[in-house]
XYZ file of C-alpha atoms in Angstrom:
571
model
C 64.901 75.856 -36.253
C 64.366 76.284 -39.813
C 67.607 74.762 -40.723
C 66.426 72.073 -38.570
C 63.193 71.434 -39.998
C 65.277 71.363 -43.453
C 67.535 68.781 -42.073
C 64.836 66.102 -40.832
C 62.894 66.849 -44.272
C 66.211 65.778 -46.159
C 66.828 62.904 -43.752
C 63.437 61.652 -44.149
C 63.331 62.088 -48.100
C 63.481 58.978 -50.389
C 62.947 58.064 -54.147
C 59.942 55.903 -53.373
C 57.761 55.168 -50.083
C 56.134 51.810 -50.171
C 53.184 51.548 -47.665
C 52.847 47.786 -46.657
C 55.312 44.735 -46.510
C 53.061 42.013 -47.183
C 52.715 40.444 -50.922
C 52.128 43.317 -53.287
C 54.664 45.808 -50.857
C 57.460 43.263 -50.660
C 57.589 42.923 -54.924
C 57.242 46.883 -54.605
C 60.609 47.188 -52.541
C 62.266 44.435 -54.381
C 61.686 46.011 -58.113
C 62.446 49.590 -56.845
C 65.287 49.036 -54.669
C 66.709 46.704 -57.683
C 66.561 49.543 -59.845
C 68.430 51.755 -57.867
C 65.706 53.573 -55.958
C 66.351 54.620 -52.475
C 63.227 53.323 -50.509
C 61.565 53.433 -47.463
C 59.092 50.683 -46.588
C 56.363 51.380 -43.922
C 54.951 48.596 -42.096
C 51.835 49.350 -39.138
C 53.181 46.128 -37.628
C 56.002 44.525 -35.706
C 59.132 43.130 -37.328
C 59.405 39.582 -38.164
C 62.756 38.532 -39.217
C 63.044 35.116 -41.822
C 64.009 32.114 -39.883
C 64.717 34.100 -36.091
C 61.001 35.407 -35.650
C 59.259 32.043 -36.639
C 59.123 31.100 -32.502
C 57.072 27.721 -32.896
C 58.123 26.794 -36.816
C 60.213 23.855 -35.315
C 58.327 22.944 -32.182
C 56.511 19.374 -31.599
C 52.995 18.830 -30.934
C 53.874 18.260 -27.285
C 56.204 21.260 -27.037
C 52.861 23.610 -26.813
C 51.825 23.772 -23.406
C 48.049 23.588 -24.048
C 48.643 21.417 -27.325
C 47.691 23.895 -29.659
C 44.731 25.348 -27.755
C 44.631 29.019 -26.243
C 43.780 29.677 -22.708
C 40.058 31.366 -22.168
C 42.036 34.488 -20.477
C 44.644 34.930 -23.582
C 41.606 34.105 -26.073
C 39.719 37.218 -24.750
C 42.291 39.721 -25.512
C 41.150 38.849 -29.201
C 37.920 39.870 -31.458
C 35.595 37.003 -30.335
C 34.517 34.881 -33.178
C 36.711 36.759 -35.570
C 40.537 35.349 -34.323
C 41.739 33.997 -37.439
C 45.072 32.102 -36.457
C 43.730 31.967 -32.818
C 45.871 28.406 -31.713
C 49.324 28.402 -29.937
C 51.059 27.701 -33.209
C 50.050 30.728 -34.790
C 49.308 33.084 -32.324
C 52.240 35.698 -33.184
C 50.467 36.260 -36.337
C 46.843 36.912 -34.775
C 45.706 40.539 -34.195
C 44.146 41.388 -30.988
C 41.183 43.416 -30.059
C 41.314 47.386 -30.091
C 44.642 47.266 -32.462
C 42.212 48.524 -35.405
C 38.515 48.948 -34.713
C 36.122 49.148 -37.572
C 32.376 49.532 -37.479
C 30.208 46.425 -39.200
C 27.367 48.371 -40.733
C 26.383 44.506 -41.928
C 28.461 41.621 -40.801
C 31.931 41.266 -42.330
C 35.233 39.515 -41.681
C 38.253 41.571 -41.901
C 41.283 39.287 -41.457
C 44.567 41.430 -41.348
C 48.221 40.510 -40.907
C 49.842 43.593 -38.711
C 53.553 42.342 -39.146
C 56.713 42.740 -41.381
C 55.875 40.255 -44.426
C 51.946 40.615 -43.432
C 49.515 37.820 -45.071
C 52.025 36.577 -47.220
C 52.844 34.668 -43.960
C 49.314 33.621 -43.652
C 48.386 32.766 -46.950
C 47.346 29.503 -48.453
C 50.071 30.000 -51.462
C 47.791 29.287 -54.351
C 48.849 30.971 -57.299
C 46.564 30.780 -60.814
C 47.163 33.384 -63.413
C 44.237 34.769 -65.025
C 43.134 34.651 -68.593
C 41.291 36.845 -71.199
C 37.891 35.387 -69.998
C 38.779 37.025 -66.850
C 40.125 40.287 -67.768
C 37.546 40.333 -70.786
C 34.578 39.429 -67.738
C 33.207 42.683 -66.809
C 32.829 43.949 -70.749
C 31.259 40.355 -72.045
C 28.869 40.037 -69.138
C 28.303 43.918 -68.249
C 29.178 44.497 -64.794
C 31.702 46.861 -63.195
C 33.911 48.487 -65.934
C 36.120 47.064 -68.407
C 39.740 45.989 -67.144
C 42.158 48.560 -69.160
C 44.533 45.642 -69.756
C 44.379 42.215 -70.971
C 46.461 38.826 -70.566
C 49.052 39.851 -72.926
C 49.735 42.786 -71.027
C 50.303 40.829 -67.766
C 51.755 37.486 -69.057
C 55.568 38.684 -69.087
C 55.113 39.838 -65.536
C 53.473 36.821 -64.406
C 56.623 34.794 -65.914
C 58.978 37.251 -64.094
C 57.950 36.841 -60.699
C 57.037 33.050 -61.150
C 60.550 32.386 -61.533
C 61.701 34.597 -58.844
C 59.009 33.249 -56.326
C 59.227 29.763 -57.325
C 55.903 28.155 -58.531
C 55.039 24.520 -58.609
C 52.696 23.141 -61.459
C 51.699 20.984 -64.451
C 51.245 22.590 -67.736
C 47.676 21.572 -68.428
C 47.074 23.119 -71.666
C 43.909 25.392 -70.306
C 42.398 28.439 -71.931
C 40.793 28.855 -68.622
C 44.205 28.887 -66.909
C 47.254 29.649 -68.577
C 50.240 27.680 -67.969
C 53.424 29.340 -66.440
C 56.987 29.138 -65.162
C 56.325 26.141 -63.220
C 58.578 23.943 -60.832
C 58.268 20.271 -60.479
C 54.448 19.772 -59.643
C 53.303 17.966 -56.456
C 51.137 14.791 -57.965
C 47.552 14.103 -57.465
C 46.978 10.881 -55.340
C 44.958 7.924 -56.813
C 41.744 9.558 -56.012
C 42.065 12.782 -57.252
C 43.484 10.953 -60.582
C 40.455 8.839 -60.712
C 38.318 11.937 -60.329
C 39.914 13.561 -63.082
C 39.223 10.550 -65.519
C 36.007 10.355 -64.380
C 35.577 14.326 -65.220
C 37.166 14.179 -68.611
C 34.932 11.254 -69.631
C 31.715 12.263 -68.385
C 31.920 15.863 -69.700
C 33.745 15.466 -72.851
C 36.873 17.133 -70.992
C 35.229 20.219 -70.377
C 35.980 19.859 -66.896
C 39.225 19.215 -65.354
C 41.184 18.264 -62.333
C 44.530 19.863 -61.941
C 47.210 19.770 -59.244
C 46.798 23.020 -57.252
C 49.608 25.909 -58.657
C 51.326 26.847 -55.346
C 54.326 28.601 -54.415
C 56.483 26.293 -53.096
C 60.054 25.409 -53.847
C 59.679 21.810 -55.157
C 62.924 21.911 -57.293
C 64.999 25.111 -56.218
C 66.698 26.912 -59.085
C 70.088 29.203 -58.669
C 67.834 32.045 -58.169
C 66.091 30.416 -55.140
C 69.291 29.406 -53.432
C 70.640 32.983 -54.293
C 67.815 34.146 -51.885
C 68.561 31.304 -49.386
C 65.677 29.523 -49.908
C 65.568 25.726 -49.756
C 63.215 22.981 -50.992
C 59.943 22.557 -49.374
C 59.930 20.088 -46.730
C 56.319 19.278 -47.258
C 56.419 19.349 -43.334
C 52.769 21.408 -43.795
C 53.526 23.662 -40.787
C 53.465 26.711 -43.429
C 51.296 29.125 -41.334
C 54.132 29.088 -38.632
C 56.328 30.753 -40.708
C 59.065 28.574 -42.830
C 62.510 28.547 -41.787
C 63.507 26.736 -45.040
C 62.184 29.478 -47.268
C 60.084 26.434 -49.220
C 57.025 28.583 -49.618
C 57.113 31.995 -50.751
C 56.786 34.881 -48.522
C 57.892 38.732 -48.336
C 59.898 37.926 -45.337
C 61.796 35.037 -46.884
C 62.122 36.277 -50.576
C 61.437 40.082 -51.827
C 62.565 41.822 -48.364
C 65.850 40.212 -47.842
C 66.318 40.788 -51.776
C 65.627 44.476 -51.359
C 67.789 44.990 -48.536
C 70.841 43.326 -50.109
C 70.715 46.295 -52.074
C 71.374 48.842 -49.605
C 68.803 50.851 -50.906
C 65.521 49.734 -48.807
C 64.842 50.830 -45.129
C 62.490 48.990 -43.337
C 60.546 50.760 -40.725
C 57.746 48.753 -38.797
C 55.535 50.213 -36.030
C 54.538 53.155 -38.581
C 50.705 53.344 -39.065
C 50.249 55.508 -42.452
C 47.846 58.505 -41.839
C 47.584 59.936 -45.186
C 49.288 61.065 -48.485
C 50.549 64.517 -48.748
C 49.144 66.037 -51.822
C 50.628 69.226 -52.995
C 48.500 71.267 -55.122
C 50.873 74.046 -56.905
C 53.151 70.738 -57.824
C 49.713 68.981 -58.882
C 51.370 65.615 -57.023
C 51.981 63.806 -54.126
C 54.907 64.561 -52.200
C 54.829 62.137 -49.152
C 53.172 60.385 -46.478
C 52.162 60.630 -42.774
C 52.710 58.651 -40.645
C 51.855 57.724 -36.899
C 54.515 55.839 -34.862
C 52.002 53.174 -33.571
C 54.722 53.086 -30.109
C 55.207 57.098 -29.612
C 52.122 58.324 -31.330
C 54.344 61.040 -32.930
C 53.181 62.146 -36.595
C 56.079 61.932 -38.718
C 56.147 63.019 -42.580
C 58.432 61.104 -45.066
C 58.787 62.437 -48.918
C 59.172 60.859 -52.027
C 58.678 61.213 -55.653
C 56.849 58.165 -56.050
C 54.351 56.106 -53.495
C 53.124 52.630 -53.652
C 50.368 51.748 -51.507
C 50.068 48.232 -50.466
C 48.579 48.353 -47.387
C 45.851 45.716 -48.298
C 42.753 46.380 -49.874
C 40.651 47.857 -47.189
C 43.743 49.751 -45.574
C 44.296 51.195 -49.088
C 40.989 52.488 -49.501
C 41.311 53.974 -45.815
C 44.636 55.688 -46.550
C 43.120 57.403 -49.806
C 39.873 58.155 -48.077
C 41.808 59.918 -45.292
C 44.230 61.747 -47.821
C 41.923 65.046 -47.871
C 43.116 68.314 -49.380
C 41.413 71.302 -50.879
C 41.748 69.846 -54.314
C 40.777 66.443 -53.016
C 38.031 67.052 -50.420
C 36.591 63.494 -50.733
C 39.977 61.633 -50.769
C 43.073 61.579 -53.032
C 42.033 61.340 -56.830
C 38.542 60.643 -55.872
C 36.705 63.372 -58.084
C 34.542 60.431 -59.586
C 33.203 59.459 -55.958
C 33.954 55.872 -56.894
C 36.569 55.375 -54.113
C 35.520 52.864 -51.931
C 32.520 51.580 -53.911
C 32.520 48.055 -55.540
C 34.276 46.392 -52.749
C 34.273 42.535 -53.142
C 36.019 39.244 -52.471
C 35.752 35.577 -53.222
C 32.561 33.204 -52.441
C 33.987 29.885 -50.605
C 30.428 29.299 -48.752
C 29.733 25.996 -50.446
C 31.285 23.012 -49.271
C 31.307 19.103 -49.982
C 32.581 15.956 -48.405
C 32.408 12.278 -49.250
C 33.889 8.948 -49.073
C 35.097 6.206 -51.415
C 35.820 2.556 -50.987
C 38.105 2.213 -53.884
C 41.810 1.971 -54.028
C 41.589 -0.256 -50.703
C 45.344 -1.130 -51.149
C 46.393 2.098 -51.430
C 47.415 4.821 -49.027
C 48.745 8.637 -49.441
C 52.793 8.667 -48.471
C 54.059 11.612 -46.981
C 52.220 15.507 -46.895
C 50.920 17.603 -49.485
C 51.254 21.338 -48.953
C 49.090 21.677 -51.925
C 45.860 20.333 -52.886
C 43.795 19.465 -56.176
C 42.202 22.181 -58.197
C 39.065 22.527 -60.443
C 39.089 25.722 -62.876
C 36.169 27.571 -63.614
C 33.803 25.553 -65.961
C 30.450 27.447 -65.881
C 29.863 30.620 -68.164
C 33.236 30.132 -69.688
C 32.251 31.046 -73.697
C 29.008 31.925 -73.059
C 25.873 32.485 -70.338
C 24.454 29.210 -69.796
C 22.898 29.629 -66.113
C 20.755 31.919 -64.063
C 23.753 33.689 -62.470
C 26.806 35.764 -64.078
C 30.486 34.585 -63.779
C 31.531 30.943 -62.220
C 33.502 29.594 -59.573
C 36.606 27.087 -59.312
C 37.029 24.430 -56.484
C 40.018 23.161 -54.184
C 39.704 18.842 -53.928
C 41.690 16.819 -51.874
C 41.461 13.012 -50.720
C 43.542 11.326 -47.999
C 43.104 8.042 -46.055
C 43.648 8.464 -42.594
C 44.515 5.485 -39.639
C 42.751 4.888 -36.901
C 45.195 3.106 -35.003
C 48.748 5.153 -35.622
C 49.344 5.952 -32.047
C 48.340 2.566 -30.662
C 50.563 1.162 -27.945
C 54.346 1.812 -26.354
C 57.865 1.162 -27.381
C 58.013 -1.449 -29.982
C 54.444 -1.615 -30.273
C 53.923 2.023 -30.981
C 57.028 1.822 -33.726
C 55.037 -0.983 -35.638
C 51.430 0.929 -35.286
C 53.109 4.029 -36.804
C 55.117 1.736 -39.641
C 52.526 -0.555 -40.567
C 48.872 1.375 -39.506
C 45.200 0.032 -39.578
C 43.283 2.024 -42.360
C 40.115 3.289 -42.478
C 37.980 1.595 -44.542
C 37.409 4.268 -47.151
C 38.707 7.571 -48.836
C 37.752 10.769 -47.512
C 37.058 13.416 -50.189
C 36.535 17.014 -49.811
C 35.897 20.020 -51.755
C 35.419 24.174 -51.270
C 33.978 26.361 -53.962
C 35.886 29.968 -54.855
C 33.325 31.977 -56.345
C 33.818 35.033 -58.360
C 31.635 37.796 -56.617
C 30.269 40.500 -59.015
C 31.202 43.970 -57.450
C 28.212 46.026 -57.190
C 28.307 49.765 -56.260
C 26.472 49.479 -52.724
C 29.345 47.563 -51.375
C 31.577 49.770 -50.062
C 33.721 50.958 -47.385
C 33.826 54.741 -45.809
C 35.322 56.858 -43.048
C 33.432 57.039 -39.843
C 32.361 60.607 -39.281
C 33.032 60.770 -35.210
C 34.837 57.569 -34.465
C 38.719 57.316 -34.454
C 40.893 54.623 -33.926
C 43.962 54.481 -30.981
C 46.046 56.457 -33.847
C 43.629 59.379 -34.322
C 42.680 57.824 -37.666
C 38.869 57.867 -39.062
C 37.571 54.152 -38.212
C 36.598 52.237 -41.277
C 33.211 51.516 -42.063
C 32.300 48.280 -43.604
C 29.021 47.861 -45.600
C 28.860 44.748 -47.586
C 26.578 42.160 -48.253
C 26.005 38.840 -50.508
C 23.713 38.986 -53.400
C 21.175 36.923 -55.306
C 23.970 35.827 -57.803
C 26.419 34.563 -55.192
C 23.541 32.624 -53.534
C 22.787 31.040 -56.814
C 26.197 30.256 -57.650
C 26.332 28.234 -53.883
C 23.467 26.321 -55.128
C 24.801 25.285 -58.381
C 28.340 24.423 -56.713
C 26.407 22.056 -54.401
C 24.314 20.522 -57.391
C 27.152 19.935 -59.940
C 29.495 18.815 -57.333
C 27.128 16.150 -56.017
C 26.686 15.250 -59.375
C 30.245 14.773 -60.305
C 31.195 13.186 -56.973
C 28.106 10.752 -57.571
C 29.251 10.116 -61.351
C 32.856 9.296 -59.326
C 31.197 6.384 -57.127
C 31.633 8.494 -54.227
C 29.151 7.578 -51.122
C 27.853 9.598 -47.836
C 27.996 12.572 -49.827
C 27.153 16.014 -47.749
C 27.166 19.273 -49.035
C 26.471 22.481 -47.183
C 26.305 26.246 -47.446
C 28.475 27.551 -44.758
C 26.514 31.078 -44.838
C 29.633 32.466 -43.856
C 30.145 36.643 -43.752
C 31.527 38.488 -46.638
C 34.938 38.617 -46.358
C 35.444 35.300 -44.725
C 37.951 34.257 -46.899
C 40.642 36.889 -46.998
C 40.369 38.005 -50.634
C 39.231 41.785 -50.184
C 39.263 43.403 -53.646
C 38.241 46.633 -55.375
C 37.357 50.298 -54.310
C 40.276 51.714 -56.001
C 39.546 50.004 -59.340
C 41.459 50.213 -62.544
C 39.850 51.675 -65.451
C 40.258 53.459 -68.799
C 37.661 56.624 -67.994
C 39.023 58.701 -64.703
C 34.942 59.489 -64.679
C 34.277 55.689 -63.480
C 37.467 54.321 -62.525
C 40.476 55.392 -59.799
C 43.793 53.825 -61.658
C 44.762 53.684 -64.936
C 46.481 50.645 -66.857
C 49.820 51.247 -64.857
C 47.802 51.063 -61.767
C 48.853 54.828 -61.133
C 45.754 57.162 -59.815
C 44.237 59.167 -62.974
C 44.502 62.483 -61.181
C 47.478 61.855 -59.301
C 49.916 59.700 -61.579
C 53.110 59.684 -59.118
C 50.720 57.532 -56.594
C 50.595 53.648 -57.385
C 48.040 51.237 -56.040
C 48.937 47.681 -56.667
C 47.572 45.552 -53.891
C 43.616 43.807 -53.942
C 41.969 47.495 -53.807
C 43.159 47.929 -57.492
C 41.041 45.060 -58.634
C 38.260 45.748 -61.396
C 36.680 42.396 -60.675
C 37.333 39.102 -58.587
C 37.934 36.231 -60.935
C 37.675 32.743 -59.307
C 41.616 32.342 -58.896
C 43.570 32.928 -55.692
C 44.475 36.616 -56.603
C 48.142 37.162 -55.136
C 50.037 36.190 -58.056
C 48.047 38.672 -59.948
C 49.018 41.235 -57.238
C 52.801 40.277 -57.545
C 52.713 40.544 -61.595
C 50.530 44.105 -61.738
C 53.239 45.034 -58.784
C 56.141 44.498 -60.870
C 54.994 45.795 -63.868
C 53.783 49.089 -62.384
C 57.364 49.258 -60.473
C 59.034 48.708 -64.005
C 56.835 51.641 -65.295
C 57.475 53.905 -62.676
C 60.799 53.952 -62.919
C 60.475 54.183 -66.655
C 58.691 57.834 -66.012
C 61.288 58.521 -63.425
C 63.989 58.594 -65.715
C 62.219 60.695 -68.301
C 61.068 63.201 -65.856
C 57.645 62.922 -66.169
C 57.323 61.855 -62.485
C-alpha cells in the first residue's frame, strides 16, 4: 500500500498547477508549458473543444426550435432573474441552479463560466491598457493601497499578449489610454465620427471618441495563422463560440498552444477544494480537488501553483486553504483576504436619435463599438466623487421593411430596405468603483456546496461615490448628446445589483506591504511565494478599462518570473 501511495503521488506530481482555464488560466498554461514546465490545468466544469463543441455557432435563426427563447420548464432549472446567457443560442454556457449555491448577504449578481475556457467564451472582447493614471490612482486619491507596479513594469507584457491574442484598434495618442500592438481598426460610422468631432471642438480636445480596442483578428498575422485562427467574419455571433477563432479565447488560442508543447494535462470536472501548505517547507506543495462526477477527493502536487479560478472563486479557494500556520486562509496574516472586493459600475445608460446623415446607412456588422475614454478627475480632483468613468458608444440606422414580401419582393426589400428616418445612438457607462473594506466575501460557517466546500457569502453594496458617478455620467452625456444635435435623449440609472456587469475584482490585492496586502509585485503571495494569483482577485483597484487584457499581461509577467525563480532554485 505504501508503494502504491508513492506511485499515485508521483503520477499526480507536476512542475506547475493552474487552477482555472479562462482568460488568465489559459495564459498561465501557455506561458508555463512553452517554458518547458509539465503543467496540469484544473477546470471545475465540462470540456469545450474549439470548433467541435460550439453546437449553435453555425445555426440560422430558424434552426432553433423556439427561435432563441428558452421554454419555461428548462428556464426553471436556472437561477431566477440571474440567468445570464439564458437563450437557446448560448444555453451551453449558462450555469444551472444548485451547481454552486452562494449566500447573498446583500443582493449580488455573480456570473460564472463553468466550462473549459471559462468566461473567455462569454466576454465582450474589449481590451484597453491601463496607464499610470490608473496605477497611481490609489496613492494619489488616498484609497486602497498603492499598487506595487507602474505602467513601465507591465507595458512590455501588454505588447507580448496583444501580439499573440490579436487586438484591433487605432493608435490614438492618448495618455489616459496608451496605444498598443494593434491590427487594422474597425471604423467608426458617420454618426460616431460626428460625435467625435463635436466633442473635440466643444471640449478643447479633452474628450474623445475612439474605436473600441477589441480582441478580434482583423488582419491575421503569421502568429494567428499558426494558432489555426482566421480573420473575424463580423458575424456578431461571438457569444456562441467562434469556429473561425476570429476573437481571442482560451479555447481557440492559449490552451491549444499549450497542448501542442506536449507539456499540458487538462483535467475538467475538477473543483479545487483548497491548497496544501507544508509547514516544514514553508510553502504550498499541491492542491486538493473534488472530482465533480464521483465526489472523490484527489491531491495533485507541484512546485508552483497559479490560482486563476476567477476573482471570487480564487478568494474562496484561498479562504478555504487553512492550516495551523494559516488558520484564516492561505497567506492571510493581515486579515485582508476576501476584503476590498470591487467591480465596475455600468448603471448609467443613455439613448437618443439623430436626423442627420439621412443619405447614409451602415454596411455590415460591427463586433465592437465606439469608446469614450475616462475624462473626469484625470489630472486633478474636479468633482464631488473620486475617480471617473469611461463609456461605450454606438450608433446605427435600422430598417423597418427589410423582411417584407416573398420571393423576388423579399430579395428587393433586403437589398433596398426602407430606412427609418433617424439614426439611433446609445451609450453605457463604465465606472471605476473605489474598493472599501466592508465590501467583502467570506466562507459560511455551516452551509456547504454539493462538493463539501463552504458556500461563499457575498456582502457588497454600492456607495455614495458610485451613485454620484452615475448622476455625473447622465448629466455629462446628456450635455454632450445635446451639443451633437441628438434628439429625444433618454437617460436612466438601471440600479442594477453590484457585480451585474461581471468584472469582479479584489480580495487578494497586490501591494508593497504584507500587513495591508496579500500579493507582491510579481503576483506571488507575500507569505507563500510559490502561489501566484493573476486573475481579477489580484486587483488593487479597478480602473475604468475592461480588465481582461491586464489579467493576461500580469499572468504572462508572473509566469516568466516564476520560471526564472525555479531555475534559480528559489521556488
